[in-house]
PDB file of C-alpha atoms in Angstrom:
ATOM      1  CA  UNK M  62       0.000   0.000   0.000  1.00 68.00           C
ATOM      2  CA  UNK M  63       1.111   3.408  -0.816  1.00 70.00           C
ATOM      3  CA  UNK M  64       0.463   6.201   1.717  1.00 66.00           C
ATOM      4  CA  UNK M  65       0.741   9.705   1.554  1.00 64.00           C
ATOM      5  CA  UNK M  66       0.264  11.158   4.906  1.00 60.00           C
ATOM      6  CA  UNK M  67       0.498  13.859   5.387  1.00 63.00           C
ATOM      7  CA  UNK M  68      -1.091  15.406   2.189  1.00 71.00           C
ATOM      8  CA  UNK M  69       0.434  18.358   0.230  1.00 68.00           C
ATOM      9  CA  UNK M  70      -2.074  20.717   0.300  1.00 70.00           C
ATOM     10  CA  UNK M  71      -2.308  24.391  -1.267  1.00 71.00           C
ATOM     11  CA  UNK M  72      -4.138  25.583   1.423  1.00 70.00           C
ATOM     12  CA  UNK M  73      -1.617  24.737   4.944  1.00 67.00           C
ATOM     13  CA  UNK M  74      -3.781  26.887   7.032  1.00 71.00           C
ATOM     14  CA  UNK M  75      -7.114  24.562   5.938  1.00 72.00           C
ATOM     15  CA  UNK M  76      -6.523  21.754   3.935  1.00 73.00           C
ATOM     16  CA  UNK M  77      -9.609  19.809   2.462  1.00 82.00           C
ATOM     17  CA  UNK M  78      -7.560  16.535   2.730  1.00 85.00           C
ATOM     18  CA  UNK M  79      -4.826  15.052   5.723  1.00 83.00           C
ATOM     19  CA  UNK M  80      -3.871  11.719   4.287  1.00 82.00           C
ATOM     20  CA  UNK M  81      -4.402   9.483   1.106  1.00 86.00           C
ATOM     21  CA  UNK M  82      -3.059   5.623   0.746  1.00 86.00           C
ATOM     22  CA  UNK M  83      -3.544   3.838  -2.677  1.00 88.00           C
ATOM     23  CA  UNK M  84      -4.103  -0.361  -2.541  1.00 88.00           C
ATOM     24  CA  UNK M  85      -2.662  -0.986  -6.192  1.00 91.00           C
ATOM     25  CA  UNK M  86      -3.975  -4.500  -5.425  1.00 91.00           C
ATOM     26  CA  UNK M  87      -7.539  -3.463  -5.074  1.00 89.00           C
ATOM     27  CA  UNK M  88      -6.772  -0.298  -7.160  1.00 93.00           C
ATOM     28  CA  UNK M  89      -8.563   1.750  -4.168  1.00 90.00           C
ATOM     29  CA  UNK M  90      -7.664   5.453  -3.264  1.00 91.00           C
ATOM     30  CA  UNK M  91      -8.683   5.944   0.359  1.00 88.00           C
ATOM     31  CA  UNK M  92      -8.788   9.541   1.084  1.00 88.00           C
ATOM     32  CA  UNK M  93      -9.102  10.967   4.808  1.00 84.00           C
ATOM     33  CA  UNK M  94     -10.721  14.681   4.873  1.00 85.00           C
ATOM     34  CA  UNK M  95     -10.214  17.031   7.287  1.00 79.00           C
ATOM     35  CA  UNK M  96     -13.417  16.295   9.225  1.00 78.00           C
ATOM     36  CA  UNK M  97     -12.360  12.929  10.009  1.00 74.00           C
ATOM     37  CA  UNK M  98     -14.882  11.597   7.176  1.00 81.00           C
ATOM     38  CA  UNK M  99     -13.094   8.745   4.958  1.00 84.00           C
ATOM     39  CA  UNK M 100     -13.679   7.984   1.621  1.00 89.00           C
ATOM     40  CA  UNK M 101     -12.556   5.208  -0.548  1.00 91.00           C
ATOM     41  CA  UNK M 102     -12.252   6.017  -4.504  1.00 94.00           C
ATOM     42  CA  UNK M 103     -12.940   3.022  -6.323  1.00 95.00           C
ATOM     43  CA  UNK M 104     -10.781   2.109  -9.642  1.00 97.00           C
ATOM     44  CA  UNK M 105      -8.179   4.313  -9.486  1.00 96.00           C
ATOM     45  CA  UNK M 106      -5.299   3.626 -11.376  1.00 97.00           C
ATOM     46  CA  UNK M 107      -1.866   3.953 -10.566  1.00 96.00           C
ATOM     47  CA  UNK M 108      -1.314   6.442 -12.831  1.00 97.00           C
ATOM     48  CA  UNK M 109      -4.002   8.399 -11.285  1.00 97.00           C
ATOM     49  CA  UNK M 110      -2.367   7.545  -8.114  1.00 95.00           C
ATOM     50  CA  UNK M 111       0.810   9.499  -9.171  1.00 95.00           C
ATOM     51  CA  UNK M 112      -1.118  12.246 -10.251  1.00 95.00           C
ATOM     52  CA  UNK M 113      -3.195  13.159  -7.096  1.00 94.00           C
ATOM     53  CA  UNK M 114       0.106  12.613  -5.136  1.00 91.00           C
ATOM     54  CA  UNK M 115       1.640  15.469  -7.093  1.00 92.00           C
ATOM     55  CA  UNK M 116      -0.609  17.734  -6.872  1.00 89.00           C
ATOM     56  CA  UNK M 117      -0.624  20.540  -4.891  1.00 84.00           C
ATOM     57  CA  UNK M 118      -4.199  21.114  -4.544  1.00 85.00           C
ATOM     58  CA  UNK M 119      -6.291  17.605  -4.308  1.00 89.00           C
ATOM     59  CA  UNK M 120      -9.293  19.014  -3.833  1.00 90.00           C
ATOM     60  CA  UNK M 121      -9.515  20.301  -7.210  1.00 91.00           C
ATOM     61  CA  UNK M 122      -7.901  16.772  -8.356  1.00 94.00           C
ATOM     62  CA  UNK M 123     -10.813  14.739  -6.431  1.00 95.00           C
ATOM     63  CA  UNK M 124     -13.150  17.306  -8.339  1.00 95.00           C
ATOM     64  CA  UNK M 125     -12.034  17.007 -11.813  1.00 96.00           C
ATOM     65  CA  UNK M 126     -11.071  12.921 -11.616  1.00 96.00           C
ATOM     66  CA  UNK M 127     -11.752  11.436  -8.719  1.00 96.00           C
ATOM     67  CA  UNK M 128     -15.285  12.257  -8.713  1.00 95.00           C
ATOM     68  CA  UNK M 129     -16.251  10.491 -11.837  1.00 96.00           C
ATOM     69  CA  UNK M 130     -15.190   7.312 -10.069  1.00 96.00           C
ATOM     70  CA  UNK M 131     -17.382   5.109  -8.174  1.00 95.00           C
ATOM     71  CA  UNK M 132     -16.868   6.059  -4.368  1.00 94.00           C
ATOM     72  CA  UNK M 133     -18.271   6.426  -0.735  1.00 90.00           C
ATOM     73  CA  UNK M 134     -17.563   6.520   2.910  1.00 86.00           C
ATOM     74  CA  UNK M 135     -15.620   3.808   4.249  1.00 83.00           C
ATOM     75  CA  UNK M 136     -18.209   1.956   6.313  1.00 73.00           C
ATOM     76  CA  UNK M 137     -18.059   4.122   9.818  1.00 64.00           C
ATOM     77  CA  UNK M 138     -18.969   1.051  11.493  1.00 65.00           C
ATOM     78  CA  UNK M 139     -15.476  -0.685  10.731  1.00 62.00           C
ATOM     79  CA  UNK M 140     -13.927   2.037  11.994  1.00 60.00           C
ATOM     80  CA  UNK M 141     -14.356   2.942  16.024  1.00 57.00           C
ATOM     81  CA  UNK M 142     -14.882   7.099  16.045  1.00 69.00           C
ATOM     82  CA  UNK M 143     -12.339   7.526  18.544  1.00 63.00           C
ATOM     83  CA  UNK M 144      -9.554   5.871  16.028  1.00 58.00           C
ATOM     84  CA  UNK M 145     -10.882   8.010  13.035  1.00 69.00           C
ATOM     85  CA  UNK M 146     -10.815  11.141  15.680  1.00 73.00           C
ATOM     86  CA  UNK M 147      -7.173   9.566  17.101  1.00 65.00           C
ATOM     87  CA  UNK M 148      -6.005   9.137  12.959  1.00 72.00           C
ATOM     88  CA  UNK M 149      -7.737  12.804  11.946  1.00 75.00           C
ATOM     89  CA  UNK M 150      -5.248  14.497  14.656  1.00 77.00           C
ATOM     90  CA  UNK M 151      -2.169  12.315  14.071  1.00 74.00           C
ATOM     91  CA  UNK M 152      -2.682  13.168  10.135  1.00 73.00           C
ATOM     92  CA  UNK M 153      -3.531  17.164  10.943  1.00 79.00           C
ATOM     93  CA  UNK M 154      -0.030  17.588  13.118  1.00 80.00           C
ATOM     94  CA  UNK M 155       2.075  15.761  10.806  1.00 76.00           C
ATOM     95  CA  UNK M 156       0.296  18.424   8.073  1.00 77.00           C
ATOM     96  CA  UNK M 157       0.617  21.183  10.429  1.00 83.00           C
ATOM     97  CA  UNK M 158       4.421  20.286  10.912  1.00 80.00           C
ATOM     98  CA  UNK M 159       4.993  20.340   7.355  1.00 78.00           C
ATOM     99  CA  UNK M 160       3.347  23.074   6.597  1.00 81.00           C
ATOM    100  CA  UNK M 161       5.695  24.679   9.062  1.00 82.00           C
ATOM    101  CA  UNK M 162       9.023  23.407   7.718  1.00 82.00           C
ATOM    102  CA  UNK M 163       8.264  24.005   4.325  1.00 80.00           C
ATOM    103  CA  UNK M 164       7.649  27.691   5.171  1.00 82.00           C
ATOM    104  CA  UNK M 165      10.669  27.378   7.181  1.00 79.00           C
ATOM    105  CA  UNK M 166       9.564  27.652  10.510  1.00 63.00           C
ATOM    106  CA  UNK M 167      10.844  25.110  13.524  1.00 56.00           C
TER     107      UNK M 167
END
């Protein structure tokens, strides 16, 4: 599985997106948004893959491509709310911390 985490985002101060991992096996894109919702993206390519990981902004990425595809919440039931709330945090302050250094803060 490939993982992105956190996300390169073009907006540091409020990012629609914290972390994305891609299951070449499956060929799912599972996306985690800033409000902790999680969404899987169904037949996504590799290629496609590559793509949303270098872009800058992946909200307008999930709007132009990654909508068309067949995709919808994880089901919330698999996942307790306190790990999705634990995993939103973790994600956001990696983000944060990236955000930081790339602006070349400490």
């Amino acid at each position: 599985m490939d993982v992105e985490d956190p996300t390169a985002t073009s907006m540091p101060d409020r990012p629609r997106t914290v972390a994305a991992a891609y299951d070449p096996s499956r060929s799912v894109l599972t996306i985690v948004f800033r409000d902790s919702t999680i969404y899987n993206y169904y037949d996504v390519t590799m290629d496609e893959w590559s793509a949303f990981t270098s872009k800058d902004s992946k909200w307008q990425y999930i709007r132009d491509v990654l909508d068309y595809k067949p995709r919808g919440p994880i089901d919330r039931n698999s996942v307790p709310s306190n790990i999705r709330m634990y995993a939103y945090r973790a994600f956001r302050a990696a983000q944060l911390a990236a955000a930081q250094k790339k602006r070349g803060g400490k």
